[in-house]
Amino acid sequence: MNTFGHILRLTTFGESHGPALGGVIDGFPAGVAVDMDFVRAELARRRPGQSALTTPRREADSVEILSGVFEGRTTGCPIGFIVRNENQHSADYDNLRDVFRPSHADYTYQARYGLRDHRGGGRSSARETVARCVGGALAKLALRPLGISVAAYTSQVGPIALSPDYRRYDLTLTETNPVRCPDPEAAEAMARLIADVKSRGDTVGGVVTGLIRGCPPGLGAPVFAKLHADLGAAMLSINAAKGFEYGAGFAGAEKCGSELNDEFYTGTDGRIHTRTNHSGGIQGGISNGEDVYFRVAFKPVATLLRNQATVDAAGRPATVHARGRHDPCVLPRAVPIVEAMAALTVLDHVLLARTVRI
Amino acid sequence: MNTFGHILRLTTFGESHGPALGGVIDGFPAGVAVDMDFVRAELARRRPGQSALTTPRREADSVEILSGVFEGRTTGCPIGFIVRNENQHSADYDNLRDVFRPSHADYTYQARYGLRDHRGGGRSSARETVARCVGGALAKLALRPLGISVAAYTSQVGPIALSPDYRRYDLTLTETNPVRCPDPEAAEAMARLIADVKSRGDTVGGVVTGLIRGCPPGLGAPVFAKLHADLGAAMLSINAAKGFEYGAGFAGAEKCGSELNDEFYTGTDGRIHTRTNHSGGIQGGISNGEDVYFRVAFKPVATLLRNQATVDAAGRPATVHARGRHDPCVLPRAVPIVEAMAALTVLDHVLLARTVRI
Amino acid sequence: MNTFGHILRLTTFGESHGPALGGVIDGFPAGVAVDMDFVRAELARRRPGQSALTTPRREADSVEILSGVFEGRTTGCPIGFIVRNENQHSADYDNLRDVFRPSHADYTYQARYGLRDHRGGGRSSARETVARCVGGALAKLALRPLGISVAAYTSQVGPIALSPDYRRYDLTLTETNPVRCPDPEAAEAMARLIADVKSRGDTVGGVVTGLIRGCPPGLGAPVFAKLHADLGAAMLSINAAKGFEYGAGFAGAEKCGSELNDEFYTGTDGRIHTRTNHSGGIQGGISNGEDVYFRVAFKPVATLLRNQATVDAAGRPATVHARGRHDPCVLPRAVPIVEAMAALTVLDHVLLARTVRI
Amino acid sequence: MNTFGHILRLTTFGESHGPALGGVIDGFPAGVAVDMDFVRAELARRRPGQSALTTPRREADSVEILSGVFEGRTTGCPIGFIVRNENQHSADYDNLRDVFRPSHADYTYQARYGLRDHRGGGRSSARETVARCVGGALAKLALRPLGISVAAYTSQVGPIALSPDYRRYDLTLTETNPVRCPDPEAAEAMARLIADVKSRGDTVGGVVTGLIRGCPPGLGAPVFAKLHADLGAAMLSINAAKGFEYGAGFAGAEKCGSELNDEFYTGTDGRIHTRTNHSGGIQGGISNGEDVYFRVAFKPVATLLRNQATVDAAGRPATVHARGRHDPCVLPRAVPIVEAMAALTVLDHVLLARTVRI
């Protein structure tokens, strides 16, 4: 239940207020050069405290690789790693031991397990995603020599939304602003909205758009392991995700086949392409060589810095007022996590595709 | 790659123009009474040729259970079953042997496997879902004594959409019209739209809304096997699915936390409930006892009864014009498939939940 | 629980007295030519009624491939197949409905599932292995162009045992006698022993030796998926198997390292070999290019054609006296099953090895 | 490939000369009290340097639990843990960088991965089993309240062997001598043999007998997940294991059914028992409530403190002479590992059995 992937498998563990989080990456190919500076840079993108838009909680997020790498290259053996928890304010959560925060996992954990680590959300803390970012960074390193790259950006915050056409934006601008939105003007408006929401002790949702370029034709599988089904499961497993669509997505549901079908032609490169890409680079669950793009909806963070009515563990009325340090908007930090999960999914399917013909 | 589920595992096989399709359901609990009339009725709902809105292709869809049932009850051993293919018009597909239909899986299969069964879409035919409906029917039978029920309905066809609030509709009306829409008026408009689109040799997309009632608190898992991630993977594995959202979904991305959080209270039944249900019955990936609801977007069927430009296997320009018998709109027949996949997912998690405490 | 393999996965279903048994082979590589005469010949080797040494029960064992093969080649899609049950004498088992046969699975099934199909052993019938032989035959076809071959033979019946050194025997003689023993003299003695045991309504155990030739170096995995651990699990899953050893096996436990270590040298073929092969072709769980050999112990068949004391479902004393048609010795028919499971295991690891480097 | 188990899943990572080894236990039931003194005591049993019979290498083997335990109880979330490597003498292995030690995994790793961590055997070091002992200790804690216990002992060293009947021995004596043999006299002879072998720079093999008591009827599965197949896979995955047998095992292959069948009777406890237990407590792959017992053969350690001929990475003749600190006999330290793997296997099947009926 804590493992993702078919052949390339990431298993994560850890709670936000325990000694450490970490993971094991099994099935990672041997011989990949491990650029630890890149891994650390990827982790830094996820780290809180990067700007006024995110939680002021500071986490060093210093990853220690414990195995599976020898003299700078992966060995094919499992890559175990940990990230120590530091700078915890567990006492911030003492008042939450016996009360269920609205729209959090407190009540459902209690219902499932009969007990829970109430500090910082325990296992349901978004801090778990630090392990995904380590896995994703390594996956990106393995994909790079294959010419496959992954990118994501904030395409909506509250009602402020970019065009669904990712080709309109220069994605090299994504990291130039704290919102991680490639449209500088929209980024500013989003930043203002987040600041405004935060000042009211409130939070706001949004959408991340993901993009996989250089995907060769033939990745995916016909039925349950469709490339988009695996991508969807990957994205929906991220904290606060509420929806996933790829290609034309929900908007395509309104359309006719004559509007949405992607005509094939042979390009000047001698390869088969489609003139449009409503398919989102995936047909019948298998990549067709065009860009794979998708969108992930995130709800507003459930932790509000204001009074909320709820019940305690005995079912009696109670009030919660969060004290910890929290993100007013999950979007900026969700971007690297979306990339990480996409990279893991694609690398898994690259490896699977090696087994299709003998 | 052709197996779905953690403990309850459905493996499907079969192409639309081979001798038969079928499946194996492993991990199905022992002692469940098998009502074959119910199973057959569920299959009949998926069957083509039910109305003018669906393909005139007639399939008897007669299921034969080969194992795992003894004297009317499941034995706990794998349930193997087959559905023979009949009334195939394989010659309808002769002209497609060396040409790639736009927005179909023809090209991607060829790219992945180096060869393909071109008849009727082969493995990517929607006919594969007959095996899911058998599995889903059996899962519903196991869930029924637990008070868990699953329902789905067509909530959008092209631009004609119901309110997102499923509580406004009387779902007992779903089966009273061929569109499977619980709003009779909208159903008629949808039917007219489908007929119109069909008359132009075109197709149209839409949305199915799914609903799980009676789900006890505690189903799901904290990280990768979140109940909504497994539901999402299930739905996205259905042919033509382009998106999945649960609870507030994409619309929730526009909102603030103060609008979207679900306040807890203790009901007159002595149990903890939420006043609103933007969470869609799932918090932190685990059910909270409220209704689980979700939406699945389907693109228009890719097969058009009109000329389309494309390329052949050698990359040369070609034209396709479908001859087979095809659905102008997948929605009505998608409804029972969405239900089947939801039932399988929930029963799987019911069984998983049994292993959480010793 | 009814699936074997990591990437190449065989799922089996069916009871001996239901309508049919069968299986689904998922992950089978595309493009393999399917020689149905070979598949049928392999099934014929497993079939009962081949000689006076085996059960007179006649099973046509006619396999029907339902999917995954198109124009004589595998498509990469799941291969579903069934074998109809015929010539059943279910009434032979009426007296066993409420009684537990000694050393059979009757009592344990009842304990696990609360109910069982008592006819012919239900799911625990050796007839289940027909599905493994289909899978194994196809795996052999995929391995053949890679130069990998699998062989097995009866090396012991009761106290009559061949030398543990398989190189002393001409394995092309294995199929020349009904015992499937490559030593014609020993084969005759074994046949006499089986006939003698049968005449007393008794049964006898034995050992099958298995051999995999042409295994390239590098198949297997370091820890849980060691090649010999997967082979062991495969063999121990065969009905009546009681033990597994590879290379020096239990005899090696008596030895010193100086006696058992396999010295490396470079052969005239320019490749690295070992002078001895106590390792059984596997070192650290990974093949080293030498012959892989192993032995599987089988207990005597539990069904005796004589009175045995036991209890009924209520725990009251009872007597059983088998009436059905049964094998006095499982060994001759176990040989093709051992081969089948070995072929599946090796092909699975061949595919896995493709994913190790990028 | 580095994960063991169906529902209860142990994933291990780490090499002997990297920073740390560790593991993740997923699917562990919630609410189990974690007695860390017991866990540490179990680890101490595996630790080298316990007596003159084992390697003088000293490992603190101090385990750090990083997650999944809160206020002394398991939470149902994955239990991550690490054991730091200390007191490494990596320089001892410098001469092995480019040479393949006979009967080690050096050559096969190189063949599989194209590179390897040559220090201390890397991933194939027996040190990996420290993670299994942590998992096994926790599994024992979960099994204890269910009345299920696991024991193992050295039953053979070289040619010195105990009776196969475990009931002849007082297993409380197992830990009273460094060989872990419950027969004090045999233990002394074994100790002398090991000392003698060691003095010659040689090593010696042996057998461990395992025993599971209190196993309720109904654990296991009919086909591939037979209890003994899973136990066999577990045991064969232990370093240096060469064979596995349960119940009558290989000796049973010589017998007749009339000698080996286990007659049922109803005991004074009102429960069904067998008068003999040649079945080893497992019938048709499912436990019958009697003692489960089995034997695991271990080859002599491959590392000899004497010259051995071999080849280097280029295939040229070379000589190895081990310098590190090594066990002359793996048996005493294999005992707790056998117990650990048995405990994990049984707990996994206890959890699986919860899913069989609804």
PDB file of C-alpha atoms in Angstrom, chain D residues 54-213:
ATOM      1  CA  THR D  54      31.544 -17.095  14.358  1.00  0.00           C
ATOM      2  CA  THR D  55      33.328 -14.243  12.666  1.00  0.00           C
ATOM      3  CA  PRO D  56      35.202 -11.958  15.061  1.00  0.00           C
ATOM      4  CA  ARG D  57      33.759  -9.024  13.126  1.00  0.00           C
ATOM      5  CA  ARG D  58      31.884  -6.878  15.647  1.00  0.00           C
ATOM      6  CA  GLU D  59      28.732  -5.152  14.588  1.00  0.00           C
ATOM      7  CA  ALA D  60      26.792  -3.094  17.052  1.00  0.00           C
ATOM      8  CA  ASP D  61      23.675  -3.825  15.005  1.00  0.00           C
ATOM      9  CA  SER D  62      21.869  -0.995  16.684  1.00  0.00           C
ATOM     10  CA  VAL D  63      18.503  -0.660  15.001  1.00  0.00           C
ATOM     11  CA  GLU D  64      16.724   2.658  14.697  1.00  0.00           C
ATOM     12  CA  ILE D  65      12.979   2.529  14.041  1.00  0.00           C
ATOM     13  CA  LEU D  66      12.123   5.581  11.951  1.00  0.00           C
ATOM     14  CA  SER D  67       8.360   5.336  11.486  1.00  0.00           C
ATOM     15  CA  GLY D  68       5.186   3.362  11.982  1.00  0.00           C
ATOM     16  CA  VAL D  69       5.441   3.165  15.763  1.00  0.00           C
ATOM     17  CA  PHE D  70       3.816   5.758  17.998  1.00  0.00           C
ATOM     18  CA  GLU D  71       3.791   5.705  21.783  1.00  0.00           C
ATOM     19  CA  GLY D  72       4.979   2.089  21.794  1.00  0.00           C
ATOM     20  CA  ARG D  73       2.427   0.669  19.365  1.00  0.00           C
ATOM     21  CA  THR D  74       2.434   0.048  15.663  1.00  0.00           C
ATOM     22  CA  THR D  75       0.227   2.470  13.755  1.00  0.00           C
ATOM     23  CA  GLY D  76      -0.498   0.375  10.659  1.00  0.00           C
ATOM     24  CA  CYS D  77       1.758   2.685   8.659  1.00  0.00           C
ATOM     25  CA  PRO D  78       5.007   1.395   7.186  1.00  0.00           C
ATOM     26  CA  ILE D  79       7.766   0.689   9.675  1.00  0.00           C
ATOM     27  CA  GLY D  80      11.026   2.032   8.294  1.00  0.00           C
ATOM     28  CA  PHE D  81      14.243   1.185  10.081  1.00  0.00           C
ATOM     29  CA  ILE D  82      17.983   1.327   9.587  1.00  0.00           C
ATOM     30  CA  VAL D  83      21.041  -0.333  11.052  1.00  0.00           C
ATOM     31  CA  ARG D  84      24.232   1.622  10.568  1.00  0.00           C
ATOM     32  CA  ASN D  85      27.318  -0.160   9.314  1.00  0.00           C
ATOM     33  CA  GLU D  86      30.293   0.288  11.603  1.00  0.00           C
ATOM     34  CA  ASN D  87      33.635  -1.304  12.130  1.00  0.00           C
ATOM     35  CA  GLN D  88      34.013  -1.916   8.403  1.00  0.00           C
ATOM     36  CA  HIS D  89      37.365  -2.904   7.053  1.00  0.00           C
ATOM     37  CA  SER D  90      36.675  -2.038   3.437  1.00  0.00           C
ATOM     38  CA  ALA D  91      40.372  -2.091   2.623  1.00  0.00           C
ATOM     39  CA  ASP D  92      40.258  -5.838   3.269  1.00  0.00           C
ATOM     40  CA  TYR D  93      38.435  -6.087  -0.009  1.00  0.00           C
ATOM     41  CA  ASP D  94      40.660  -3.914  -2.202  1.00  0.00           C
ATOM     42  CA  ASN D  95      42.254  -6.964  -3.736  1.00  0.00           C
ATOM     43  CA  LEU D  96      38.832  -8.310  -4.721  1.00  0.00           C
ATOM     44  CA  ARG D  97      37.825  -5.380  -6.868  1.00  0.00           C
ATOM     45  CA  ASP D  98      38.812  -7.096 -10.081  1.00  0.00           C
ATOM     46  CA  VAL D  99      38.770 -10.741  -9.145  1.00  0.00           C
ATOM     47  CA  PHE D 100      35.885 -13.187  -8.823  1.00  0.00           C
ATOM     48  CA  ARG D 101      35.866 -15.247  -5.625  1.00  0.00           C
ATOM     49  CA  PRO D 102      34.849 -18.876  -6.251  1.00  0.00           C
ATOM     50  CA  SER D 103      31.232 -19.695  -5.372  1.00  0.00           C
ATOM     51  CA  HIS D 104      30.503 -16.086  -4.468  1.00  0.00           C
ATOM     52  CA  ALA D 105      28.172 -13.705  -6.266  1.00  0.00           C
ATOM     53  CA  ASP D 106      31.030 -11.580  -7.672  1.00  0.00           C
ATOM     54  CA  TYR D 107      30.947 -12.903 -11.203  1.00  0.00           C
ATOM     55  CA  THR D 108      27.166 -13.182 -11.432  1.00  0.00           C
ATOM     56  CA  TYR D 109      26.644  -9.602 -10.200  1.00  0.00           C
ATOM     57  CA  GLN D 110      29.105  -8.353 -12.754  1.00  0.00           C
ATOM     58  CA  ALA D 111      27.301 -10.354 -15.442  1.00  0.00           C
ATOM     59  CA  ARG D 112      23.903  -9.022 -14.427  1.00  0.00           C
ATOM     60  CA  TYR D 113      24.569  -5.386 -13.626  1.00  0.00           C
ATOM     61  CA  GLY D 114      27.793  -4.601 -15.458  1.00  0.00           C
ATOM     62  CA  LEU D 115      29.244  -3.195 -12.234  1.00  0.00           C
ATOM     63  CA  ARG D 116      29.193  -4.068  -8.546  1.00  0.00           C
ATOM     64  CA  ASP D 117      30.117  -2.979  -5.070  1.00  0.00           C
ATOM     65  CA  HIS D 118      32.914  -5.444  -4.415  1.00  0.00           C
ATOM     66  CA  ARG D 119      33.317  -4.591  -0.739  1.00  0.00           C
ATOM     67  CA  GLY D 120      32.188  -7.342   1.587  1.00  0.00           C
ATOM     68  CA  GLY D 121      29.967  -8.940  -1.005  1.00  0.00           C
ATOM     69  CA  GLY D 122      27.898  -5.794  -1.396  1.00  0.00           C
ATOM     70  CA  ARG D 123      24.221  -6.624  -1.547  1.00  0.00           C
ATOM     71  CA  SER D 124      24.882 -10.366  -1.328  1.00  0.00           C
ATOM     72  CA  SER D 125      26.463 -10.028   2.096  1.00  0.00           C
ATOM     73  CA  ALA D 126      24.721 -12.006   4.815  1.00  0.00           C
ATOM     74  CA  ARG D 127      24.555  -8.703   6.602  1.00  0.00           C
ATOM     75  CA  GLU D 128      21.396  -8.041   4.571  1.00  0.00           C
ATOM     76  CA  THR D 129      19.640 -10.477   6.883  1.00  0.00           C
ATOM     77  CA  VAL D 130      19.791  -7.991   9.725  1.00  0.00           C
ATOM     78  CA  ALA D 131      16.724  -6.384   8.172  1.00  0.00           C
ATOM     79  CA  ARG D 132      14.929  -9.704   8.108  1.00  0.00           C
ATOM     80  CA  CYS D 133      15.626 -10.195  11.801  1.00  0.00           C
ATOM     81  CA  VAL D 134      14.059  -6.836  12.604  1.00  0.00           C
ATOM     82  CA  GLY D 135      11.002  -7.777  10.558  1.00  0.00           C
ATOM     83  CA  GLY D 136      10.904 -11.229  12.079  1.00  0.00           C
ATOM     84  CA  ALA D 137      11.112  -9.914  15.620  1.00  0.00           C
ATOM     85  CA  LEU D 138       8.157  -7.613  15.008  1.00  0.00           C
ATOM     86  CA  ALA D 139       6.239 -10.446  13.364  1.00  0.00           C
ATOM     87  CA  LYS D 140       6.856 -12.641  16.403  1.00  0.00           C
ATOM     88  CA  LEU D 141       5.427  -9.895  18.605  1.00  0.00           C
ATOM     89  CA  ALA D 142       2.273  -9.830  16.498  1.00  0.00           C
ATOM     90  CA  LEU D 143       1.970 -13.620  16.491  1.00  0.00           C
ATOM     91  CA  ARG D 144       2.509 -14.053  20.220  1.00  0.00           C
ATOM     92  CA  PRO D 145      -0.997 -13.013  21.353  1.00  0.00           C
ATOM     93  CA  LEU D 146      -2.392 -15.411  18.741  1.00  0.00           C
ATOM     94  CA  GLY D 147      -0.547 -18.299  20.366  1.00  0.00           C
ATOM     95  CA  ILE D 148       1.688 -18.849  17.351  1.00  0.00           C
ATOM     96  CA  SER D 149       5.376 -19.326  18.003  1.00  0.00           C
ATOM     97  CA  VAL D 150       8.390 -20.018  15.849  1.00  0.00           C
ATOM     98  CA  ALA D 151      11.576 -21.853  16.755  1.00  0.00           C
ATOM     99  CA  ALA D 152      14.626 -23.111  14.888  1.00  0.00           C
ATOM    100  CA  TYR D 153      17.825 -24.903  15.745  1.00  0.00           C
ATOM    101  CA  THR D 154      20.969 -26.312  14.196  1.00  0.00           C
ATOM    102  CA  SER D 155      20.228 -29.953  13.456  1.00  0.00           C
ATOM    103  CA  GLN D 156      23.304 -30.790  11.433  1.00  0.00           C
ATOM    104  CA  VAL D 157      26.866 -29.524  10.998  1.00  0.00           C
ATOM    105  CA  GLY D 158      28.881 -31.331   8.390  1.00  0.00           C
ATOM    106  CA  PRO D 159      28.203 -35.037   8.936  1.00  0.00           C
ATOM    107  CA  ILE D 160      27.063 -34.634  12.566  1.00  0.00           C
ATOM    108  CA  ALA D 161      23.265 -34.790  12.446  1.00  0.00           C
ATOM    109  CA  LEU D 162      20.431 -34.948  14.974  1.00  0.00           C
ATOM    110  CA  SER D 163      17.434 -37.205  14.529  1.00  0.00           C
ATOM    111  CA  PRO D 164      14.906 -35.726  12.112  1.00  0.00           C
ATOM    112  CA  ASP D 165      12.290 -35.990  14.885  1.00  0.00           C
ATOM    113  CA  TYR D 166      12.277 -32.594  16.560  1.00  0.00           C
ATOM    114  CA  ARG D 167      10.122 -33.897  19.380  1.00  0.00           C
ATOM    115  CA  ARG D 168      13.090 -35.739  20.807  1.00  0.00           C
ATOM    116  CA  TYR D 169      14.745 -32.483  21.790  1.00  0.00           C
ATOM    117  CA  ASP D 170      14.158 -29.887  24.459  1.00  0.00           C
ATOM    118  CA  LEU D 171      14.206 -26.755  22.359  1.00  0.00           C
ATOM    119  CA  THR D 172      14.663 -24.546  25.411  1.00  0.00           C
ATOM    120  CA  LEU D 173      18.259 -25.760  25.314  1.00  0.00           C
ATOM    121  CA  THR D 174      18.907 -24.296  21.872  1.00  0.00           C
ATOM    122  CA  GLU D 175      20.310 -21.041  23.155  1.00  0.00           C
ATOM    123  CA  THR D 176      22.462 -22.671  25.830  1.00  0.00           C
ATOM    124  CA  ASN D 177      25.351 -23.309  23.444  1.00  0.00           C
ATOM    125  CA  PRO D 178      26.980 -21.292  20.684  1.00  0.00           C
ATOM    126  CA  VAL D 179      26.012 -23.802  17.976  1.00  0.00           C
ATOM    127  CA  ARG D 180      22.299 -23.377  18.780  1.00  0.00           C
ATOM    128  CA  CYS D 181      21.779 -27.126  18.921  1.00  0.00           C
ATOM    129  CA  PRO D 182      19.305 -28.409  21.517  1.00  0.00           C
ATOM    130  CA  ASP D 183      21.299 -31.623  22.060  1.00  0.00           C
ATOM    131  CA  PRO D 184      24.201 -30.568  24.302  1.00  0.00           C
ATOM    132  CA  GLU D 185      26.355 -33.536  23.383  1.00  0.00           C
ATOM    133  CA  ALA D 186      25.911 -33.107  19.660  1.00  0.00           C
ATOM    134  CA  ALA D 187      26.436 -29.386  20.146  1.00  0.00           C
ATOM    135  CA  GLU D 188      29.856 -30.011  21.580  1.00  0.00           C
ATOM    136  CA  ALA D 189      30.827 -32.311  18.744  1.00  0.00           C
ATOM    137  CA  MET D 190      29.603 -29.731  16.243  1.00  0.00           C
ATOM    138  CA  ALA D 191      31.577 -26.997  18.005  1.00  0.00           C
ATOM    139  CA  ARG D 192      34.720 -29.114  17.849  1.00  0.00           C
ATOM    140  CA  LEU D 193      34.184 -29.759  14.174  1.00  0.00           C
ATOM    141  CA  ILE D 194      33.714 -26.080  13.428  1.00  0.00           C
ATOM    142  CA  ALA D 195      36.843 -25.180  15.395  1.00  0.00           C
ATOM    143  CA  ASP D 196      38.800 -27.834  13.552  1.00  0.00           C
ATOM    144  CA  VAL D 197      37.567 -26.729  10.159  1.00  0.00           C
ATOM    145  CA  LYS D 198      38.344 -23.123  11.026  1.00  0.00           C
ATOM    146  CA  SER D 199      41.870 -23.976  12.045  1.00  0.00           C
ATOM    147  CA  ARG D 200      42.414 -25.271   8.520  1.00  0.00           C
ATOM    148  CA  GLY D 201      41.101 -22.070   6.940  1.00  0.00           C
ATOM    149  CA  ASP D 202      38.118 -24.067   5.756  1.00  0.00           C
ATOM    150  CA  THR D 203      34.350 -23.857   6.323  1.00  0.00           C
ATOM    151  CA  VAL D 204      31.531 -26.380   6.784  1.00  0.00           C
ATOM    152  CA  GLY D 205      27.805 -26.605   5.948  1.00  0.00           C
ATOM    153  CA  GLY D 206      24.803 -27.898   7.846  1.00  0.00           C
ATOM    154  CA  VAL D 207      21.063 -27.946   8.326  1.00  0.00           C
ATOM    155  CA  VAL D 208      18.641 -25.820  10.339  1.00  0.00           C
ATOM    156  CA  THR D 209      15.315 -27.284  11.430  1.00  0.00           C
ATOM    157  CA  GLY D 210      12.399 -24.893  11.798  1.00  0.00           C
ATOM    158  CA  LEU D 211       9.188 -25.323  13.738  1.00  0.00           C
ATOM    159  CA  ILE D 212       5.952 -23.333  13.871  1.00  0.00           C
ATOM    160  CA  ARG D 213       3.651 -24.169  16.756  1.00  0.00           C
TER     161      ARG D 213
END
